[in-house]
Tab-separated table of C-alpha atoms in Angstrom:
chain	number	residue	atom	x	y	z
Y	1	UNK	CA	36.289	7.243	-21.274
Y	2	UNK	CA	33.271	5.983	-19.367
Y	3	UNK	CA	31.853	2.726	-20.738
Y	4	UNK	CA	28.055	2.572	-20.981
Y	5	UNK	CA	25.885	-0.390	-20.059
Y	6	UNK	CA	25.556	-3.029	-22.756
Y	7	UNK	CA	28.829	-2.362	-24.585
Y	8	UNK	CA	30.572	-5.255	-22.817
Y	9	UNK	CA	28.740	-8.496	-22.042
Y	10	UNK	CA	27.445	-9.318	-18.571
Y	11	UNK	CA	29.874	-12.144	-17.665
Y	12	UNK	CA	32.965	-10.080	-18.537
Y	13	UNK	CA	31.550	-7.017	-16.760
Y	14	UNK	CA	30.900	-9.127	-13.674
Y	15	UNK	CA	34.379	-10.634	-13.769
Y	16	UNK	CA	35.973	-7.199	-13.989
Y	17	UNK	CA	33.756	-6.063	-11.149
Y	18	UNK	CA	35.017	-8.860	-8.925
Y	19	UNK	CA	38.630	-8.110	-9.835
Y	20	UNK	CA	38.088	-4.397	-9.183
Y	21	UNK	CA	36.614	-5.056	-5.731
Y	22	UNK	CA	39.551	-7.294	-4.825
Y	23	UNK	CA	42.160	-4.799	-6.002
Y	24	UNK	CA	40.423	-1.881	-4.292
Y	25	UNK	CA	40.474	-3.884	-1.044
Y	26	UNK	CA	44.228	-4.286	-1.538
Y	27	UNK	CA	44.532	-0.541	-2.163
Y	28	UNK	CA	42.652	0.182	1.062
Y	29	UNK	CA	45.019	-2.036	3.006
Y	30	UNK	CA	48.130	-0.500	1.503
Y	31	UNK	CA	46.757	3.043	1.708
Y	32	UNK	CA	46.564	2.649	5.486
Y	33	UNK	CA	50.369	2.758	5.559
Y	34	UNK	CA	50.498	6.070	3.658
Y	35	UNK	CA	47.630	8.096	5.079
Y	36	UNK	CA	48.497	10.660	7.745
Y	37	UNK	CA	47.131	13.989	8.939
Y	38	UNK	CA	48.328	15.742	5.790
Y	39	UNK	CA	47.665	13.102	3.154
Y	40	UNK	CA	44.051	12.302	4.158
Y	41	UNK	CA	42.617	15.776	3.390
Y	42	UNK	CA	44.923	16.036	0.379
Y	43	UNK	CA	43.430	12.808	-0.977
Y	44	UNK	CA	39.918	14.206	-0.583
Y	45	UNK	CA	41.017	17.315	-2.470
Y	46	UNK	CA	42.569	15.231	-5.259
Y	47	UNK	CA	39.300	13.318	-5.726
Y	48	UNK	CA	37.283	16.554	-5.840
Y	49	UNK	CA	39.739	18.167	-8.272
Y	50	UNK	CA	39.668	15.171	-10.620
Y	51	UNK	CA	35.854	15.231	-10.572
Y	52	UNK	CA	35.877	18.909	-11.511
Y	53	UNK	CA	38.435	18.600	-14.298
Y	54	UNK	CA	36.688	15.548	-15.770
Y	55	UNK	CA	33.765	17.881	-16.534
Y	56	UNK	CA	36.000	19.928	-18.829
Y	57	UNK	CA	35.991	18.118	-22.153
Y	58	UNK	CA	38.454	19.706	-24.588
Y	59	UNK	CA	38.561	19.231	-28.391
Y	60	UNK	CA	41.296	16.972	-29.775
Y	61	UNK	CA	40.020	16.393	-33.337
Y	62	UNK	CA	37.086	17.731	-35.357
Y	63	UNK	CA	34.003	16.306	-33.656
Y	64	UNK	CA	36.017	14.492	-30.951
Y	65	UNK	CA	36.822	15.627	-27.423
Y	66	UNK	CA	38.666	14.265	-24.427
Y	67	UNK	CA	38.815	14.742	-20.696
Y	68	UNK	CA	41.251	14.046	-17.909
Y	69	UNK	CA	41.305	10.505	-16.487
Y	70	UNK	CA	43.457	11.461	-13.513
Y	71	UNK	CA	45.513	8.351	-12.805
Y	72	UNK	CA	48.971	9.868	-13.233
Y	73	UNK	CA	47.941	13.089	-11.479
Y	74	UNK	CA	46.624	11.169	-8.471
Y	75	UNK	CA	49.684	8.912	-8.332
Y	76	UNK	CA	52.028	11.903	-8.381
Y	77	UNK	CA	50.241	13.708	-5.558
Y	78	UNK	CA	49.053	10.947	-3.204
Y	79	UNK	CA	50.730	7.748	-4.420
Y	80	UNK	CA	49.450	4.700	-6.298
Y	81	UNK	CA	47.310	3.106	-3.579
Y	82	UNK	CA	45.519	6.226	-2.394
Y	83	UNK	CA	45.480	7.563	-5.959
Y	84	UNK	CA	43.569	4.539	-7.264
Y	85	UNK	CA	41.039	5.046	-4.468
Y	86	UNK	CA	40.674	8.746	-5.361
Y	87	UNK	CA	39.838	7.989	-8.992
Y	88	UNK	CA	37.502	5.175	-7.899
Y	89	UNK	CA	35.569	7.532	-5.621
Y	90	UNK	CA	35.117	9.877	-8.579
Y	91	UNK	CA	33.872	7.084	-10.844
Y	92	UNK	CA	31.454	5.763	-8.221
Y	93	UNK	CA	29.977	9.223	-7.611
Y	94	UNK	CA	29.669	9.796	-11.352
Y	95	UNK	CA	27.897	6.475	-11.925
Y	96	UNK	CA	25.544	6.541	-8.936
Y	97	UNK	CA	24.730	10.250	-8.758
Y	98	UNK	CA	25.266	11.692	-12.246
Y	99	UNK	CA	24.431	8.632	-14.387
Y	100	UNK	CA	27.808	8.886	-16.102
Y	101	UNK	CA	29.176	5.424	-16.883
Y	102	UNK	CA	26.935	2.402	-16.488
Y	103	UNK	CA	26.483	0.829	-13.078
Y	104	UNK	CA	26.959	-2.640	-14.557
Y	105	UNK	CA	30.098	-1.268	-16.257
Y	106	UNK	CA	31.504	0.245	-13.064
Y	107	UNK	CA	34.041	-2.545	-12.608
Y	108	UNK	CA	35.204	-2.056	-16.196
Y	109	UNK	CA	35.651	1.687	-15.736
Y	110	UNK	CA	37.413	1.355	-12.388
Y	111	UNK	CA	39.748	-1.246	-13.871
Y	112	UNK	CA	40.723	0.989	-16.790
Y	113	UNK	CA	40.859	4.458	-15.298
Y	114	UNK	CA	41.468	3.956	-11.573
Y	115	UNK	CA	43.552	0.780	-11.410
Y	116	UNK	CA	45.356	0.441	-14.744
Y	117	UNK	CA	45.682	4.182	-15.341
Y	118	UNK	CA	47.043	4.923	-11.885
Y	119	UNK	CA	49.394	1.932	-11.828
Y	120	UNK	CA	50.896	2.756	-15.227
Y	121	UNK	CA	51.152	6.433	-14.358
Y	122	UNK	CA	52.976	5.659	-11.129
Y	123	UNK	CA	55.428	3.199	-12.702
Y	124	UNK	CA	56.336	5.692	-15.424
Y	125	UNK	CA	56.713	8.432	-12.804
Y	126	UNK	CA	59.080	6.317	-10.719
Y	127	UNK	CA	61.221	5.548	-13.762
Y	128	UNK	CA	61.345	9.158	-14.928
Y	129	UNK	CA	62.109	10.604	-11.491
Y	130	UNK	CA	65.322	8.542	-11.489
Y	131	UNK	CA	66.415	10.485	-14.577
Y	132	UNK	CA	64.954	13.940	-14.065
Y	133	UNK	CA	65.994	16.550	-11.494
Y	134	UNK	CA	63.921	16.618	-8.312
Y	135	UNK	CA	62.625	20.098	-8.957
Y	136	UNK	CA	59.123	21.402	-9.478
Y	137	UNK	CA	59.851	21.489	-13.210
Y	138	UNK	CA	61.285	17.967	-13.139
Y	139	UNK	CA	58.248	16.410	-11.483
Y	140	UNK	CA	56.006	18.436	-13.798
Y	141	UNK	CA	57.702	16.995	-16.882
Y	142	UNK	CA	57.533	13.504	-15.394
Y	143	UNK	CA	53.794	13.691	-14.752
Y	144	UNK	CA	53.220	15.127	-18.244
Y	145	UNK	CA	54.887	12.136	-19.896
Y	146	UNK	CA	53.360	9.680	-17.444
Y	147	UNK	CA	49.899	11.030	-18.235
Y	148	UNK	CA	50.284	10.349	-21.944
Y	149	UNK	CA	51.404	6.752	-21.400
Y	150	UNK	CA	48.751	6.185	-18.722
Y	151	UNK	CA	45.868	7.421	-20.878
Y	152	UNK	CA	46.944	5.423	-23.942
Y	153	UNK	CA	47.308	2.172	-21.996
Y	154	UNK	CA	44.016	2.752	-20.182
Y	155	UNK	CA	42.363	3.033	-23.597
Y	156	UNK	CA	43.824	-0.322	-24.535
Y	157	UNK	CA	42.203	-1.734	-21.415
Y	158	UNK	CA	38.858	-1.078	-23.099
Y	159	UNK	CA	40.054	-2.801	-26.275
Y	160	UNK	CA	40.921	-5.926	-24.257
Y	161	UNK	CA	37.546	-5.819	-22.559
Y	162	UNK	CA	35.795	-5.603	-25.910
Y	163	UNK	CA	37.835	-8.494	-27.285
Y	164	UNK	CA	36.736	-10.576	-24.294
Y	165	UNK	CA	33.102	-9.542	-24.113
Y	166	UNK	CA	32.053	-7.243	-26.954
Y	167	UNK	CA	28.361	-7.646	-27.745
Y	168	UNK	CA	28.389	-6.257	-31.285
Y	169	UNK	CA	29.659	-8.014	-34.444
Y	170	UNK	CA	32.417	-5.769	-35.748
Y	171	UNK	CA	32.472	-4.179	-39.179
Y	172	UNK	CA	36.080	-3.164	-38.452
Y	173	UNK	CA	38.895	-5.232	-36.999
Y	174	UNK	CA	40.183	-5.229	-33.451
Y	175	UNK	CA	43.465	-3.851	-34.722
Y	176	UNK	CA	41.689	-0.812	-36.156
Y	177	UNK	CA	39.832	-0.243	-32.889
Y	178	UNK	CA	43.092	-0.500	-30.969
Y	179	UNK	CA	44.896	1.901	-33.303
Y	180	UNK	CA	42.014	4.378	-33.288
Y	181	UNK	CA	41.753	4.332	-29.506
Y	182	UNK	CA	45.519	4.692	-29.110
Y	183	UNK	CA	45.782	7.576	-31.574
Y	184	UNK	CA	42.879	9.573	-30.159
Y	185	UNK	CA	43.906	8.952	-26.574
Y	186	UNK	CA	47.503	9.956	-27.268
Y	187	UNK	CA	46.103	13.390	-28.125
Y	188	UNK	CA	43.881	13.308	-25.045
Y	189	UNK	CA	46.936	12.292	-23.031
Y	190	UNK	CA	48.766	15.423	-24.159
Y	191	UNK	CA	45.877	17.546	-22.904
Y	192	UNK	CA	45.725	15.612	-19.658
Y	193	UNK	CA	49.486	15.877	-19.293
Y	194	UNK	CA	49.374	19.651	-19.535
Y	195	UNK	CA	46.638	19.851	-16.897
Y	196	UNK	CA	48.351	17.366	-14.583
Y	197	UNK	CA	51.758	19.009	-14.995
Y	198	UNK	CA	50.333	22.434	-14.176
Y	199	UNK	CA	48.595	21.093	-11.064
Y	200	UNK	CA	51.539	19.073	-9.744
Y	201	UNK	CA	54.068	21.835	-10.469
Y	202	UNK	CA	51.915	24.312	-8.567
Y	203	UNK	CA	51.673	22.018	-5.552
Y	204	UNK	CA	55.425	21.313	-5.704
Y	205	UNK	CA	56.174	25.040	-5.575
Y	206	UNK	CA	53.742	25.802	-2.754
Y	207	UNK	CA	53.872	22.624	-0.643
Y	208	UNK	CA	56.445	20.139	-1.981
Y	209	UNK	CA	55.855	17.893	1.043
Y	210	UNK	CA	52.369	17.175	-0.365
Y	211	UNK	CA	53.750	15.697	-3.598
Y	212	UNK	CA	54.084	11.936	-3.145
Y	213	UNK	CA	56.455	11.681	-6.112
Y	214	UNK	CA	58.950	13.796	-4.154
Y	215	UNK	CA	58.561	11.904	-0.887
Y	216	UNK	CA	61.819	10.871	0.735
Y	217	UNK	CA	63.870	13.689	-0.729
Y	218	UNK	CA	63.917	17.443	-0.821
Y	219	UNK	CA	63.585	19.599	-3.887
Y	220	UNK	CA	66.931	20.639	-5.305
Y	221	UNK	CA	65.511	24.143	-5.602
Y	222	UNK	CA	64.628	25.303	-2.075
Y	223	UNK	CA	61.083	26.448	-1.363
Y	224	UNK	CA	60.560	29.204	1.165
Y	225	UNK	CA	57.431	29.712	3.263
Y	226	UNK	CA	54.630	27.254	3.585
Y	227	UNK	CA	50.858	27.406	3.322
Y	228	UNK	CA	49.066	25.562	6.164
Y	229	UNK	CA	47.455	22.319	5.012
Y	230	UNK	CA	43.940	23.480	5.871
Y	231	UNK	CA	44.376	26.712	3.913
Y	232	UNK	CA	45.901	24.798	1.007
Y	233	UNK	CA	42.973	22.344	0.881
Y	234	UNK	CA	40.397	25.129	1.071
Y	235	UNK	CA	42.181	26.985	-1.732
Y	236	UNK	CA	42.283	23.820	-3.831
Y	237	UNK	CA	38.564	23.259	-3.285
Y	238	UNK	CA	37.903	26.826	-4.401
Y	239	UNK	CA	39.767	26.137	-7.642
Y	240	UNK	CA	37.820	22.891	-8.167
Y	241	UNK	CA	34.551	24.725	-7.503
Y	242	UNK	CA	35.447	27.430	-10.013
Y	243	UNK	CA	36.245	24.824	-12.658
Y	244	UNK	CA	33.105	22.727	-12.086
Y	245	UNK	CA	30.796	25.646	-11.393
Y	246	UNK	CA	31.957	28.039	-14.090
Y	247	UNK	CA	34.501	26.769	-16.595
Y	248	UNK	CA	32.396	23.648	-17.221
Y	249	UNK	CA	30.019	25.771	-19.307
Y	250	UNK	CA	32.843	26.142	-21.848
Y	251	UNK	CA	33.449	22.381	-22.163
Y	252	UNK	CA	33.245	20.740	-25.586
Y	253	UNK	CA	29.990	18.957	-26.325
Y	254	UNK	CA	31.564	16.554	-28.839
Y	255	UNK	CA	31.747	12.837	-28.004
Y	256	UNK	CA	34.906	11.806	-26.191
Y	257	UNK	CA	37.528	9.480	-27.605
Y	258	UNK	CA	35.779	6.276	-26.523
Y	259	UNK	CA	32.327	7.391	-27.662
Y	260	UNK	CA	33.688	8.560	-31.005
Y	261	UNK	CA	35.384	5.190	-31.524
Y	262	UNK	CA	32.240	3.230	-30.655
Y	263	UNK	CA	30.319	5.339	-33.187
Y	264	UNK	CA	32.674	4.321	-36.010
Y	265	UNK	CA	30.533	2.811	-38.789
Y	266	UNK	CA	27.347	4.696	-37.871
Y	267	UNK	CA	25.849	7.959	-39.042
Y	268	UNK	CA	24.489	10.419	-36.494
Y	269	UNK	CA	22.307	13.512	-36.618
Y	270	UNK	CA	23.044	16.949	-35.190
Y	271	UNK	CA	21.931	15.809	-31.736
Y	272	UNK	CA	24.271	12.804	-31.773
Y	273	UNK	CA	21.506	10.224	-32.254
Y	274	UNK	CA	22.397	7.237	-34.449
Y	275	UNK	CA	20.525	7.339	-37.758
Y	276	UNK	CA	22.070	4.418	-39.625
Y	277	UNK	CA	24.971	2.058	-40.168
Y	278	UNK	CA	26.446	-0.480	-37.776
Y	279	UNK	CA	28.661	0.334	-34.802
Y	280	UNK	CA	29.515	-0.629	-31.242
Y	281	UNK	CA	27.485	2.234	-29.766
Y	282	UNK	CA	24.224	0.704	-30.997
Y	283	UNK	CA	24.457	-1.849	-28.193
Y	284	UNK	CA	24.622	0.785	-25.453
Y	285	UNK	CA	21.759	0.512	-22.970
Y	286	UNK	CA	20.081	3.257	-20.999
Y	287	UNK	CA	21.579	4.076	-17.632
Y	288	UNK	CA	19.768	2.594	-14.657
Y	289	UNK	CA	19.550	6.072	-13.076
Y	290	UNK	CA	19.119	8.056	-16.281
Y	291	UNK	CA	16.125	9.953	-14.904
Y	292	UNK	CA	17.678	10.806	-11.546
Y	293	UNK	CA	17.883	14.306	-10.054
Y	294	UNK	CA	21.467	15.048	-11.194
Y	295	UNK	CA	21.668	12.823	-14.290
Y	296	UNK	CA	23.952	14.064	-17.080
Y	297	UNK	CA	25.363	16.823	-14.842
Y	298	UNK	CA	22.114	18.765	-14.782
Y	299	UNK	CA	19.401	19.327	-12.223
Y	300	UNK	CA	15.958	17.905	-12.879
Y	301	UNK	CA	13.500	20.724	-13.443
Y	302	UNK	CA	16.173	23.410	-13.915
Y	303	UNK	CA	17.607	24.637	-17.200
Y	304	UNK	CA	21.294	25.340	-17.740
Y	305	UNK	CA	22.241	24.011	-14.297
Y	306	UNK	CA	25.536	22.311	-15.183
Y	307	UNK	CA	27.532	24.613	-12.931
Y	308	UNK	CA	25.327	24.028	-9.894
Y	309	UNK	CA	25.416	20.276	-10.489
Y	310	UNK	CA	29.196	20.504	-10.745
Y	311	UNK	CA	29.415	22.319	-7.406
Y	312	UNK	CA	27.300	19.624	-5.794
Y	313	UNK	CA	29.557	16.994	-7.323
Y	314	UNK	CA	32.746	18.618	-6.040
Y	315	UNK	CA	31.331	18.900	-2.520
Y	316	UNK	CA	29.968	15.357	-2.539
Y	317	UNK	CA	33.161	13.820	-3.919
Y	318	UNK	CA	35.306	15.662	-1.385
Y	319	UNK	CA	33.034	14.684	1.513
Y	320	UNK	CA	32.888	11.000	0.544
Y	321	UNK	CA	36.596	10.829	-0.211
Y	322	UNK	CA	37.566	12.582	3.007
Y	323	UNK	CA	35.299	10.323	5.065
Y	324	UNK	CA	36.849	7.197	3.532
Y	325	UNK	CA	40.423	8.394	3.920
Y	326	UNK	CA	39.940	9.571	7.522
Y	327	UNK	CA	38.346	6.211	8.364
Y	328	UNK	CA	41.307	4.348	6.871
Y	329	UNK	CA	43.704	6.649	8.724
Y	330	UNK	CA	41.936	6.045	12.053
Y	331	UNK	CA	42.201	2.300	11.546
Y	332	UNK	CA	45.937	2.743	11.032
Y	333	UNK	CA	46.239	4.651	14.310
Y	334	UNK	CA	44.061	2.125	16.135
Y	335	UNK	CA	46.227	-0.748	14.900
Y	336	UNK	CA	49.385	1.098	15.944
Y	337	UNK	CA	48.002	1.698	19.444
Y	338	UNK	CA	46.901	-1.909	19.873
Y	339	UNK	CA	50.299	-3.346	18.941
Y	340	UNK	CA	52.187	-2.170	22.107
Y	341	UNK	CA	49.260	-3.282	24.280
Y	342	UNK	CA	49.375	-6.776	22.793
Y	343	UNK	CA	53.126	-7.005	23.342
Y	344	UNK	CA	52.762	-5.870	26.963
Y	345	UNK	CA	50.016	-8.423	27.553
Y	346	UNK	CA	52.246	-11.229	26.284
Y	347	UNK	CA	54.957	-10.207	28.723
């Protein structure tokens, strides 16, 4: 659901960019309270895993595909503040390295997928966990349902953005766009929910202490044993690498839910190029880094290199995410150490 350059006007894109920067600063401040020796590497893993799974478009309708957004998954595993940062890291890497999602539209995409998607996913999770048993199955069902709601409402974030700053005169009404986006993304949400539920349930069975949604209470079904955090993170990275480096070759090549909606009213050829009609997608501009080394999840000069590009993306996303989260964690420790010193100095 990555918005391209030109779909939303410059002033609205800029305004969303400013809002996104402000809210991400708030997330950084609040994340400092959550990050510890276990959560920091887990957050890096979550970012890398979301990057990998976002490469796996799956069909939802004839000629339409979808992919995981990751807000509810991130919220369930690392909480809303760190989760929003995880998804943001993914979106920034995708825009700046892989030319996926316009740079001028980065604030729009972060607002929809990282901020709105994670916030909604977390709120639904909190509500459901008051009703469901605190078991691996219970948290899995909660994240499944939260994913559906999160994806649908994130899609409506785009509709609002287009109402405020759409650059194309519509041949269909805003209500039809909203209904189309909601319907398609409800199906995408089911797919995302299955992926997120499988991931969170697995973590809850192996290391329930790493599931933020279960923080503050123990699972009703006891879990024996325990995989060391370092081993768990390495294993998770291996799974992400396998998905990005291998399974990505099986991903659907059909346009995703947003792209399919923006093409409504136009005719396209076998390669997806617009041949006639009038639609939102006609306003899309080329990406600023469209000719870069890893643009479109390939490698310049190499054929059929999606898997290698995916491996680079997983490693890069994990490294950047881990560096950010360790830096935030160190600031937390530094602040905690300075507090007693300041009190002693006053005495």
